[in-house]
Structures are given as C-alpha cells and as structure tokens.
PDB file of C-alpha atoms in Angstrom:
ATOM      1  CA  SER S1335     -13.432   0.541  28.425  1.00 90.00           C
ATOM      2  CA  LEU S1336     -16.436   0.956  26.131  1.00 94.00           C
ATOM      3  CA  PRO S1337     -19.323  -1.574  26.269  1.00 94.00           C
ATOM      4  CA  GLY S1338     -20.686  -3.310  23.189  1.00 89.00           C
ATOM      5  CA  SER S1339     -24.119  -1.877  23.938  1.00 94.00           C
ATOM      6  CA  MET S1340     -22.842   1.421  22.477  1.00 92.00           C
ATOM      7  CA  ASN S1341     -22.898  -0.144  18.991  1.00 95.00           C
ATOM      8  CA  SER S1342     -20.910   2.804  17.568  1.00 96.00           C
ATOM      9  CA  ILE S1343     -18.319   5.364  18.712  1.00 97.00           C
ATOM     10  CA  SER S1344     -19.222   8.900  17.683  1.00 97.00           C
ATOM     11  CA  PRO S1345     -17.018  11.058  15.434  1.00 98.00           C
ATOM     12  CA  GLN S1346     -14.368  13.209  17.191  1.00 97.00           C
ATOM     13  CA  VAL S1347     -15.347  11.900  20.628  1.00 97.00           C
ATOM     14  CA  PHE S1348     -11.765  11.435  21.895  1.00 97.00           C
ATOM     15  CA  TRP S1349     -10.022  13.879  19.539  1.00 98.00           C
ATOM     16  CA  GLY S1350      -6.806  15.168  21.101  1.00 97.00           C
ATOM     17  CA  CYS S1351      -7.039  13.231  24.389  1.00 97.00           C
ATOM     18  CA  LYS S1352      -3.353  13.389  25.230  1.00 96.00           C
ATOM     19  CA  GLY S1353      -3.630  11.364  28.455  1.00 97.00           C
ATOM     20  CA  LEU S1354      -5.433   8.417  26.875  1.00 97.00           C
ATOM     21  CA  GLN S1355      -3.161   5.337  26.833  1.00 98.00           C
ATOM     22  CA  SER S1356      -5.375   2.267  26.444  1.00 98.00           C
ATOM     23  CA  VAL S1357      -8.848   1.511  25.070  1.00 97.00           C
ATOM     24  CA  THR S1358     -10.902  -1.680  25.350  1.00 97.00           C
ATOM     25  CA  LEU S1359     -13.805  -2.064  22.917  1.00 97.00           C
ATOM     26  CA  GLY S1360     -16.590  -4.464  23.856  1.00 97.00           C
ATOM     27  CA  GLU S1361     -18.129  -7.104  21.600  1.00 97.00           C
ATOM     28  CA  GLY S1362     -21.101  -5.517  19.872  1.00 97.00           C
ATOM     29  CA  ILE S1363     -19.383  -2.317  18.732  1.00 98.00           C
ATOM     30  CA  ARG S1364     -19.744  -2.115  14.946  1.00 98.00           C
ATOM     31  CA  LYS S1365     -18.491   1.345  14.001  1.00 98.00           C
ATOM     32  CA  ILE S1366     -15.718   3.798  14.948  1.00 98.00           C
ATOM     33  CA  GLY S1367     -16.563   7.292  13.692  1.00 98.00           C
ATOM     34  CA  ALA S1368     -14.421   9.790  11.831  1.00 98.00           C
ATOM     35  CA  ASN S1369     -11.639  11.405  13.889  1.00 98.00           C
ATOM     36  CA  ALA S1370     -12.789   9.414  16.936  1.00 98.00           C
ATOM     37  CA  PHE S1371      -9.236   8.945  18.304  1.00 98.00           C
ATOM     38  CA  PHE S1372      -7.476  11.553  16.146  1.00 98.00           C
ATOM     39  CA  LYS S1373      -4.273  12.963  17.646  1.00 98.00           C
ATOM     40  CA  CYS S1374      -4.209  10.843  20.812  1.00 98.00           C
ATOM     41  CA  PRO S1375      -0.387  10.817  20.950  1.00 97.00           C
ATOM     42  CA  ASN S1376      -0.088   8.471  23.952  1.00 98.00           C
ATOM     43  CA  LEU S1377      -2.676   5.890  22.917  1.00 98.00           C
ATOM     44  CA  ALA S1378      -0.614   2.689  22.779  1.00 98.00           C
ATOM     45  CA  SER S1379      -3.187  -0.104  22.934  1.00 97.00           C
ATOM     46  CA  ILE S1380      -6.637  -0.880  21.526  1.00 97.00           C
ATOM     47  CA  ASN S1381      -8.502  -4.038  20.539  1.00 97.00           C
ATOM     48  CA  PHE S1382     -10.814  -4.611  17.591  1.00 97.00           C
ATOM     49  CA  PRO S1383     -13.890  -6.720  18.471  1.00 98.00           C
ATOM     50  CA  SER S1384     -15.164  -9.406  16.086  1.00 98.00           C
ATOM     51  CA  THR S1385     -18.343  -7.342  15.557  1.00 98.00           C
ATOM     52  CA  LEU S1386     -16.469  -4.313  14.145  1.00 98.00           C
ATOM     53  CA  ARG S1387     -17.493  -3.498  10.567  1.00 98.00           C
ATOM     54  CA  ILE S1388     -16.593   0.158   9.918  1.00 98.00           C
ATOM     55  CA  ILE S1389     -13.715   2.507  10.776  1.00 98.00           C
ATOM     56  CA  GLU S1390     -14.248   5.952   9.295  1.00 98.00           C
ATOM     57  CA  ARG S1391     -11.717   8.448   7.934  1.00 98.00           C
ATOM     58  CA  VAL S1392      -8.690   9.509  10.041  1.00 98.00           C
ATOM     59  CA  ALA S1393     -10.140   7.710  13.087  1.00 98.00           C
ATOM     60  CA  PHE S1394      -6.654   6.967  14.495  1.00 98.00           C
ATOM     61  CA  CYS S1395      -4.579   9.424  12.459  1.00 98.00           C
ATOM     62  CA  ASP S1396      -1.434  10.761  14.194  1.00 98.00           C
ATOM     63  CA  ASP S1397      -1.624   8.265  17.086  1.00 98.00           C
ATOM     64  CA  SER S1398       2.145   7.889  17.061  1.00 97.00           C
ATOM     65  CA  ALA S1399       2.357   5.610  20.144  1.00 98.00           C
ATOM     66  CA  LEU S1400      -0.159   3.045  18.867  1.00 98.00           C
ATOM     67  CA  ALA S1401       1.944  -0.133  18.886  1.00 97.00           C
ATOM     68  CA  VAL S1402      -0.518  -3.018  18.453  1.00 97.00           C
ATOM     69  CA  PRO S1403      -0.951  -5.131  15.304  1.00 98.00           C
ATOM     70  CA  ILE S1404      -3.910  -3.961  13.234  1.00 98.00           C
ATOM     71  CA  ASN S1405      -5.812  -7.219  12.772  1.00 98.00           C
ATOM     72  CA  LEU S1406      -9.302  -6.431  11.540  1.00 98.00           C
ATOM     73  CA  PRO S1407     -11.934  -9.191  11.863  1.00 98.00           C
ATOM     74  CA  GLU S1408     -13.558 -11.276   9.161  1.00 97.00           C
ATOM     75  CA  GLY S1409     -16.697  -9.510   8.026  1.00 98.00           C
ATOM     76  CA  PHE S1410     -15.111  -6.062   8.310  1.00 98.00           C
ATOM     77  CA  LEU S1411     -16.509  -3.894   5.487  1.00 98.00           C
ATOM     78  CA  SER S1412     -15.264  -0.314   5.317  1.00 98.00           C
ATOM     79  CA  LEU S1413     -12.047   1.517   6.181  1.00 98.00           C
ATOM     80  CA  GLY S1414     -11.912   5.297   5.749  1.00 98.00           C
ATOM     81  CA  ASP S1415      -9.204   7.383   4.073  1.00 98.00           C
ATOM     82  CA  GLY S1416      -6.216   8.002   6.329  1.00 98.00           C
ATOM     83  CA  ALA S1417      -7.690   5.921   9.154  1.00 98.00           C
ATOM     84  CA  PHE S1418      -4.233   4.967  10.512  1.00 98.00           C
ATOM     85  CA  ARG S1419      -2.163   7.623   8.786  1.00 98.00           C
ATOM     86  CA  SER S1420       1.085   8.527  10.594  1.00 98.00           C
ATOM     87  CA  CYS S1421       0.703   5.795  13.219  1.00 98.00           C
ATOM     88  CA  ALA S1422       4.461   5.318  13.288  1.00 97.00           C
ATOM     89  CA  SER S1423       4.565   2.462  15.824  1.00 98.00           C
ATOM     90  CA  ILE S1424       2.181  -0.059  14.218  1.00 98.00           C
ATOM     91  CA  PRO S1425       4.239  -3.245  13.583  1.00 98.00           C
ATOM     92  CA  SER S1426       1.912  -5.245  11.317  1.00 98.00           C
ATOM     93  CA  VAL S1427      -1.411  -5.173   9.481  1.00 98.00           C
ATOM     94  CA  SER S1428      -3.831  -7.960   8.551  1.00 98.00           C
ATOM     95  CA  LEU S1429      -6.948  -7.098   6.551  1.00 98.00           C
ATOM     96  CA  PRO S1430      -9.765  -9.526   5.635  1.00 98.00           C
ATOM     97  CA  GLY S1431     -11.045 -10.118   2.113  1.00 97.00           C
ATOM     98  CA  THR S1432     -14.458  -8.741   3.054  1.00 98.00           C
ATOM     99  CA  LEU S1433     -12.911  -5.265   2.937  1.00 97.00           C
ATOM    100  CA  VAL S1434     -12.656  -5.433  -0.923  1.00 97.00           C
ATOM    101  CA  SER S1435     -10.931  -2.018  -1.269  1.00 98.00           C
ATOM    102  CA  ILE S1436      -8.076  -0.473   0.738  1.00 98.00           C
ATOM    103  CA  PRO S1437      -8.588   3.308   0.761  1.00 98.00           C
ATOM    104  CA  GLN S1438      -6.131   6.039  -0.067  1.00 98.00           C
ATOM    105  CA  THR S1439      -3.566   7.226   2.513  1.00 98.00           C
ATOM    106  CA  VAL S1440      -4.843   4.677   5.053  1.00 98.00           C
ATOM    107  CA  PHE S1441      -1.356   3.652   6.230  1.00 98.00           C
ATOM    108  CA  LEU S1442       0.630   6.551   4.791  1.00 98.00           C
ATOM    109  CA  ASP S1443       3.715   7.390   6.898  1.00 98.00           C
ATOM    110  CA  CYS S1444       3.349   4.296   9.106  1.00 98.00           C
ATOM    111  CA  THR S1445       7.112   4.172   9.324  1.00 98.00           C
ATOM    112  CA  GLY S1446       7.273   1.283  11.830  1.00 98.00           C
ATOM    113  CA  LEU S1447       5.122  -1.049   9.752  1.00 98.00           C
ATOM    114  CA  GLN S1448       7.030  -4.210   8.751  1.00 98.00           C
ATOM    115  CA  THR S1449       4.548  -6.820   7.479  1.00 98.00           C
ATOM    116  CA  VAL S1450       1.171  -6.687   5.718  1.00 98.00           C
ATOM    117  CA  THR S1451      -1.221  -9.557   4.994  1.00 97.00           C
ATOM    118  CA  LEU S1452      -4.168  -8.958   2.666  1.00 98.00           C
ATOM    119  CA  GLY S1453      -7.050 -11.428   2.556  1.00 98.00           C
ATOM    120  CA  GLU S1454      -8.476 -13.125  -0.508  1.00 98.00           C
ATOM    121  CA  GLY S1455     -11.271 -10.924  -1.823  1.00 98.00           C
ATOM    122  CA  ILE S1456      -9.452  -7.592  -1.704  1.00 98.00           C
ATOM    123  CA  ARG S1457      -9.537  -6.097  -5.211  1.00 98.00           C
ATOM    124  CA  LYS S1458      -8.064  -2.607  -4.949  1.00 98.00           C
ATOM    125  CA  ILE S1459      -5.266  -0.774  -3.135  1.00 98.00           C
ATOM    126  CA  ASP S1460      -5.904   2.955  -3.562  1.00 98.00           C
ATOM    127  CA  HIS S1461      -3.573   5.948  -3.966  1.00 98.00           C
ATOM    128  CA  TYR S1462      -0.833   6.422  -1.339  1.00 98.00           C
ATOM    129  CA  ALA S1463      -2.203   3.517   0.751  1.00 98.00           C
ATOM    130  CA  PHE S1464       1.254   2.421   1.989  1.00 98.00           C
ATOM    131  CA  TYR S1465       3.260   5.476   0.945  1.00 98.00           C
ATOM    132  CA  ASN S1466       6.478   5.984   2.928  1.00 98.00           C
ATOM    133  CA  CYS S1467       6.157   2.837   5.015  1.00 98.00           C
ATOM    134  CA  ASP S1468       9.917   2.812   4.920  1.00 96.00           C
ATOM    135  CA  HIS S1469      10.395  -0.274   7.128  1.00 98.00           C
ATOM    136  CA  LEU S1470       7.878  -2.443   5.286  1.00 98.00           C
ATOM    137  CA  ARG S1471       9.697  -5.656   4.368  1.00 96.00           C
ATOM    138  CA  HIS S1472       6.968  -8.085   3.383  1.00 95.00           C
ATOM    139  CA  ILE S1473       3.480  -7.926   1.909  1.00 96.00           C
ATOM    140  CA  ASP S1474       1.231 -10.801   0.804  1.00 92.00           C
ATOM    141  CA  LEU S1475      -0.975  -9.778  -2.122  1.00 97.00           C
ATOM    142  CA  PRO S1476      -4.194 -11.744  -2.701  1.00 98.00           C
ATOM    143  CA  SER S1477      -4.960 -13.535  -5.969  1.00 98.00           C
ATOM    144  CA  THR S1478      -8.060 -11.301  -6.298  1.00 98.00           C
ATOM    145  CA  LEU S1479      -6.127  -8.011  -6.555  1.00 98.00           C
ATOM    146  CA  GLU S1480      -7.094  -6.045  -9.684  1.00 98.00           C
ATOM    147  CA  GLU S1481      -5.503  -2.612  -9.292  1.00 98.00           C
ATOM    148  CA  THR S1482      -3.216  -0.413  -7.245  1.00 98.00           C
ATOM    149  CA  GLY S1483      -3.417   3.369  -7.237  1.00 98.00           C
ATOM    150  CA  ASN S1484      -0.826   6.069  -7.742  1.00 98.00           C
ATOM    151  CA  LEU S1485       2.191   5.878  -5.395  1.00 98.00           C
ATOM    152  CA  ALA S1486       0.517   3.036  -3.476  1.00 98.00           C
ATOM    153  CA  PHE S1487       3.855   1.564  -2.293  1.00 98.00           C
ATOM    154  CA  ALA S1488       6.175   4.464  -3.111  1.00 98.00           C
ATOM    155  CA  TRP S1489       9.087   5.044  -0.728  1.00 98.00           C
ATOM    156  CA  CYS S1490       8.727   1.609   0.873  1.00 98.00           C
ATOM    157  CA  GLU S1491      12.491   1.608   0.894  1.00 97.00           C
ATOM    158  CA  THR S1492      13.118  -1.796   2.551  1.00 98.00           C
ATOM    159  CA  LEU S1493      10.583  -3.822   0.547  1.00 98.00           C
ATOM    160  CA  ASP S1494      12.790  -6.391  -1.199  1.00 96.00           C
ATOM    161  CA  SER S1495      10.333  -8.592  -3.139  1.00 96.00           C
ATOM    162  CA  LEU S1496       6.812  -8.393  -4.502  1.00 97.00           C
ATOM    163  CA  ILE S1497       4.665 -10.791  -6.523  1.00 97.00           C
ATOM    164  CA  PHE S1498       1.544  -9.480  -8.249  1.00 98.00           C
ATOM    165  CA  PRO S1499      -1.167 -11.998  -9.162  1.00 97.00           C
ATOM    166  CA  PRO S1500      -2.208 -12.426 -12.826  1.00 96.00           C
ATOM    167  CA  SER S1501      -5.558 -10.756 -12.067  1.00 96.00           C
ATOM    168  CA  THR S1502      -3.932  -7.336 -11.558  1.00 97.00           C
ATOM    169  CA  HIS S1503      -4.479  -5.185 -14.650  1.00 97.00           C
ATOM    170  CA  GLN S1504      -3.514  -1.719 -13.400  1.00 97.00           C
ATOM    171  CA  LEU S1505      -0.544  -0.345 -11.459  1.00 98.00           C
ATOM    172  CA  GLY S1506      -0.795   3.403 -10.947  1.00 98.00           C
ATOM    173  CA  HIS S1507       1.719   6.174 -11.553  1.00 98.00           C
ATOM    174  CA  GLY S1508       4.823   5.655  -9.411  1.00 98.00           C
ATOM    175  CA  ALA S1509       3.220   2.734  -7.564  1.00 98.00           C
ATOM    176  CA  LEU S1510       6.630   1.272  -6.660  1.00 98.00           C
ATOM    177  CA  ALA S1511       8.768   4.413  -6.900  1.00 98.00           C
ATOM    178  CA  MET S1512      11.847   4.537  -4.652  1.00 97.00           C
ATOM    179  CA  CYS S1513      11.496   0.980  -3.363  1.00 98.00           C
ATOM    180  CA  GLN S1514      15.262   0.987  -3.251  1.00 97.00           C
ATOM    181  CA  GLU S1515      15.744  -2.554  -1.936  1.00 97.00           C
ATOM    182  CA  LEU S1516      13.300  -4.123  -4.401  1.00 97.00           C
ATOM    183  CA  LYS S1517      15.322  -6.837  -6.134  1.00 95.00           C
ATOM    184  CA  ALA S1518      12.690  -9.479  -6.952  1.00 95.00           C
ATOM    185  CA  LEU S1519       9.561  -8.321  -8.772  1.00 97.00           C
ATOM    186  CA  GLN S1520       6.937 -10.298 -10.657  1.00 97.00           C
ATOM    187  CA  LEU S1521       4.702  -7.955 -12.622  1.00 98.00           C
ATOM    188  CA  PRO S1522       1.197  -9.256 -13.358  1.00 97.00           C
ATOM    189  CA  GLU S1523       0.423 -11.043 -16.610  1.00 95.00           C
ATOM    190  CA  GLY S1524      -2.775  -8.998 -16.862  1.00 94.00           C
ATOM    191  CA  LEU S1525      -0.864  -5.721 -17.120  1.00 97.00           C
ATOM    192  CA  GLU S1526      -1.175  -3.864 -20.449  1.00 96.00           C
ATOM    193  CA  VAL S1527       0.406  -0.489 -19.608  1.00 97.00           C
ATOM    194  CA  MET S1528       3.393   0.277 -17.393  1.00 98.00           C
ATOM    195  CA  ASP S1529       2.467   3.700 -16.022  1.00 98.00           C
ATOM    196  CA  SER S1530       4.786   6.690 -15.706  1.00 98.00           C
ATOM    197  CA  MET S1531       7.526   6.462 -13.066  1.00 97.00           C
ATOM    198  CA  LEU S1532       6.210   3.030 -12.065  1.00 98.00           C
ATOM    199  CA  LEU S1533       9.640   1.658 -11.093  1.00 97.00           C
ATOM    200  CA  TYR S1534      11.480   4.932 -10.528  1.00 97.00           C
ATOM    201  CA  GLY S1535      14.507   4.447  -8.287  1.00 96.00           C
ATOM    202  CA  THR S1536      13.965   0.748  -7.528  1.00 97.00           C
ATOM    203  CA  GLY S1537      16.809  -1.692  -6.839  1.00 97.00           C
ATOM    204  CA  LEU S1538      15.944  -4.061  -9.683  1.00 97.00           C
ATOM    205  CA  GLU S1539      18.806  -5.730 -11.530  1.00 96.00           C
ATOM    206  CA  THR S1540      16.713  -7.492 -14.183  1.00 96.00           C
ATOM    207  CA  LEU S1541      13.190  -6.909 -15.455  1.00 96.00           C
ATOM    208  CA  VAL S1542      10.924  -9.136 -17.497  1.00 96.00           C
ATOM    209  CA  VAL S1543       8.024  -7.106 -18.894  1.00 96.00           C
ATOM    210  CA  PRO S1544       4.797  -9.168 -19.064  1.00 96.00           C
ATOM    211  CA  SER S1545       3.638 -10.481 -22.427  1.00 94.00           C
ATOM    212  CA  HIS S1546       0.512  -8.293 -22.739  1.00 94.00           C
ATOM    213  CA  VAL S1547       2.173  -4.927 -22.106  1.00 97.00           C
ATOM    214  CA  SER S1548       1.886  -2.620 -25.127  1.00 96.00           C
ATOM    215  CA  ARG S1549       3.003   0.701 -23.622  1.00 97.00           C
ATOM    216  CA  ILE S1550       5.713   1.769 -21.192  1.00 97.00           C
ATOM    217  CA  GLU S1551       5.046   5.369 -20.200  1.00 97.00           C
ATOM    218  CA  TYR S1552       7.264   8.341 -19.414  1.00 96.00           C
ATOM    219  CA  ALA S1553      10.213   7.761 -17.050  1.00 96.00           C
ATOM    220  CA  ALA S1554       8.941   4.352 -15.916  1.00 96.00           C
ATOM    221  CA  LEU S1555      12.509   3.134 -15.280  1.00 95.00           C
ATOM    222  CA  VAL S1556      14.298   6.360 -14.338  1.00 95.00           C
ATOM    223  CA  ARG S1557      17.123   6.095 -11.778  1.00 94.00           C
ATOM    224  CA  CYS S1558      17.103   2.290 -11.663  1.00 95.00           C
ATOM    225  CA  ARG S1559      20.799   2.347 -10.896  1.00 92.00           C
ATOM    226  CA  HIS S1560      21.245  -1.424 -10.671  1.00 95.00           C
ATOM    227  CA  LEU S1561      19.190  -2.381 -13.721  1.00 95.00           C
ATOM    228  CA  HIS S1562      21.365  -4.224 -16.253  1.00 95.00           C
ATOM    229  CA  LYS S1563      18.894  -6.346 -18.212  1.00 95.00           C
ATOM    230  CA  VAL S1564      15.386  -5.684 -19.569  1.00 95.00           C
ATOM    231  CA  GLN S1565      13.303  -8.118 -21.613  1.00 95.00           C
ATOM    232  CA  LEU S1566      10.446  -6.626 -23.652  1.00 95.00           C
ATOM    233  CA  PRO S1567       7.577  -8.581 -25.247  1.00 95.00           C
ATOM    234  CA  ALA S1568       6.592  -8.516 -28.924  1.00 93.00           C
ATOM    235  CA  THR S1569       3.417  -6.624 -27.970  1.00 94.00           C
ATOM    236  CA  ILE S1570       5.296  -3.357 -27.222  1.00 94.00           C
ATOM    237  CA  THR S1571       4.124  -0.471 -29.450  1.00 95.00           C
ATOM    238  CA  TYR S1572       5.293   2.537 -27.414  1.00 96.00           C
ATOM    239  CA  LEU S1573       8.266   3.451 -25.228  1.00 95.00           C
ATOM    240  CA  GLY S1574       7.885   6.759 -23.391  1.00 95.00           C
ATOM    241  CA  ASP S1575      10.317   9.648 -23.080  1.00 95.00           C
ATOM    242  CA  SER S1576      13.231   9.519 -20.637  1.00 94.00           C
ATOM    243  CA  LEU S1577      12.618   5.815 -20.041  1.00 92.00           C
ATOM    244  CA  PHE S1578      16.126   4.975 -18.800  1.00 89.00           C
ATOM    245  CA  LEU S1579      17.223   8.456 -17.715  1.00 88.00           C
ATOM    246  CA  GLY S1580      19.212   9.015 -14.538  1.00 82.00           C
ATOM    247  CA  GLY S1581      22.119   6.608 -14.567  1.00 77.00           C
ATOM    248  CA  THR S1582      20.432   3.302 -15.405  1.00 81.00           C
ATOM    249  CA  PRO S1583      23.416   1.042 -16.293  1.00 87.00           C
ATOM    250  CA  LEU S1584      21.505  -0.959 -18.895  1.00 89.00           C
ATOM    251  CA  ASP S1585      23.763  -3.272 -20.924  1.00 90.00           C
ATOM    252  CA  THR S1586      21.251  -5.836 -22.237  1.00 92.00           C
ATOM    253  CA  LEU S1587      17.933  -5.051 -23.920  1.00 90.00           C
ATOM    254  CA  ILE S1588      16.032  -7.981 -25.409  1.00 91.00           C
ATOM    255  CA  MET S1589      13.120  -6.929 -27.620  1.00 87.00           C
ATOM    256  CA  GLY S1590      10.279  -8.792 -29.241  1.00 78.00           C
ATOM    257  CA  CYS S1591      10.151 -11.799 -26.901  1.00 60.00           C
ATOM    258  CA  THR S1592       7.143 -14.073 -27.179  1.00 55.00           C
TER     259      THR S1592
END
C-alpha cells in the first residue's frame, strides 16, 4: 500500500518483484514512472486513484497475471508506449477523453482483452496500440477520432464489427489486417486514401468505399476470402497492385457510385 503523500512512484522501483501480488495506490498519487512494475508476473490487482495523471512507458509491461479492468480516471493526461504490453489477463479497458492520444504498443499482446471504451476527446490511436488482442470483441470509438496508426488493430481476430466516425481521415497501413471475424465495417466519410494492406485477411463479405476516397493502395484487400461485393465511389483515381490477390471471391464490383 502506497500513500498519496508520495505523489509519484519512481521508475523501475518494483521491477521484477516476482512475489508482489497486490498494490493499493493512495489518493494523491499523480504519476507512475517508467518500468515501475515491469515484469511482476504475479501482480494480479492494482487500483488507479482519481488523482492519477501519468503512467510512463512499459510501467506494467509483462505483468501477465494482472486481471483488473484498466479504468483510468477523468483528467488522466499521458500514457507511455507499451505501458500495459503483454498483460494477457486484462479483461477490459476504459480511457478518458482527456488522454487525447493512445500511444503505440500500449496494449499490444493483451490477449485476454475483450472490450475497450474510448472517451470523447481522444483523437489518435497510434501504431500497434491493440495489435494481437485476439479476444477483443467490442470497441467504442469516439466521434473525435482523427487517425489510427499502422497495424493499430491488426490480428484482433474476434473483432466482429467496427464503426469509424466521420472525423477520421487516416487509417494506417494494415490497421485492420487479419481481423478475421470482422463482418460489419463502416469506414469513415473523411477517409481519402485506403492504405496498403488495410483490410488484409478480414472476414468482410461486402464493402462500401467512402465517397471521398481517391486511392486504394497496394494489397489493401488481399486474402479477403469472404468478400463478394465491393462498391467504389466516382472519386477513385488509383487502384494499387495486387488489390484482390489471395483468393478473394469477388463477383460484384460496382464502380463510379456517387
């Protein structure tokens, strides 16, 4: 149990504490330093006080027994790269809009993660943020989201539906690659380019490309083995190489829709 009078937890302070099972953080603690609880394989429980504002890089990385929901408080400001990477037992995540940007690799390989709620105000999901969260079934995206990085949701194999808000203008390379159960997808109206391998290996059966898209890059729809119908807008000026390679059973292509 750590009192709020500490204000912050120093970097690396509990690194590799294999016997540590539970931590209670007092109200008043504002910062958890880099690597603070890195590789504590038996840490199963921790709370996040309402005063917490910063968790630095890889603070809880490789804490495979950590099994509490990650509900960060309103007012939380900064989450470091890989902060919860490979925490395979985390069941859910809720992040407030005050965070603004979700950093790269932050929940990479959180294979037990099933639901994610993102608060209004979050604008960016960075590279590999939810990569290989292979039990993730549901995620609520805020209306403020503007961009997702490369492979942000790749290999989220059980994710079956996703709705992007109109404000999103960029989806990175392979952002939804190998989301094999993805059947219902609403791409954002603000999108102008479908990046390379964006929908590689997804379970889509039909796809309506948004009306402002002008380019579909290399291999964007490779190995979409259930995709039968694609509707393209009149704004399309470029279709990349190997677009439907890999067994895509396309039988209907509608071009020039307005």
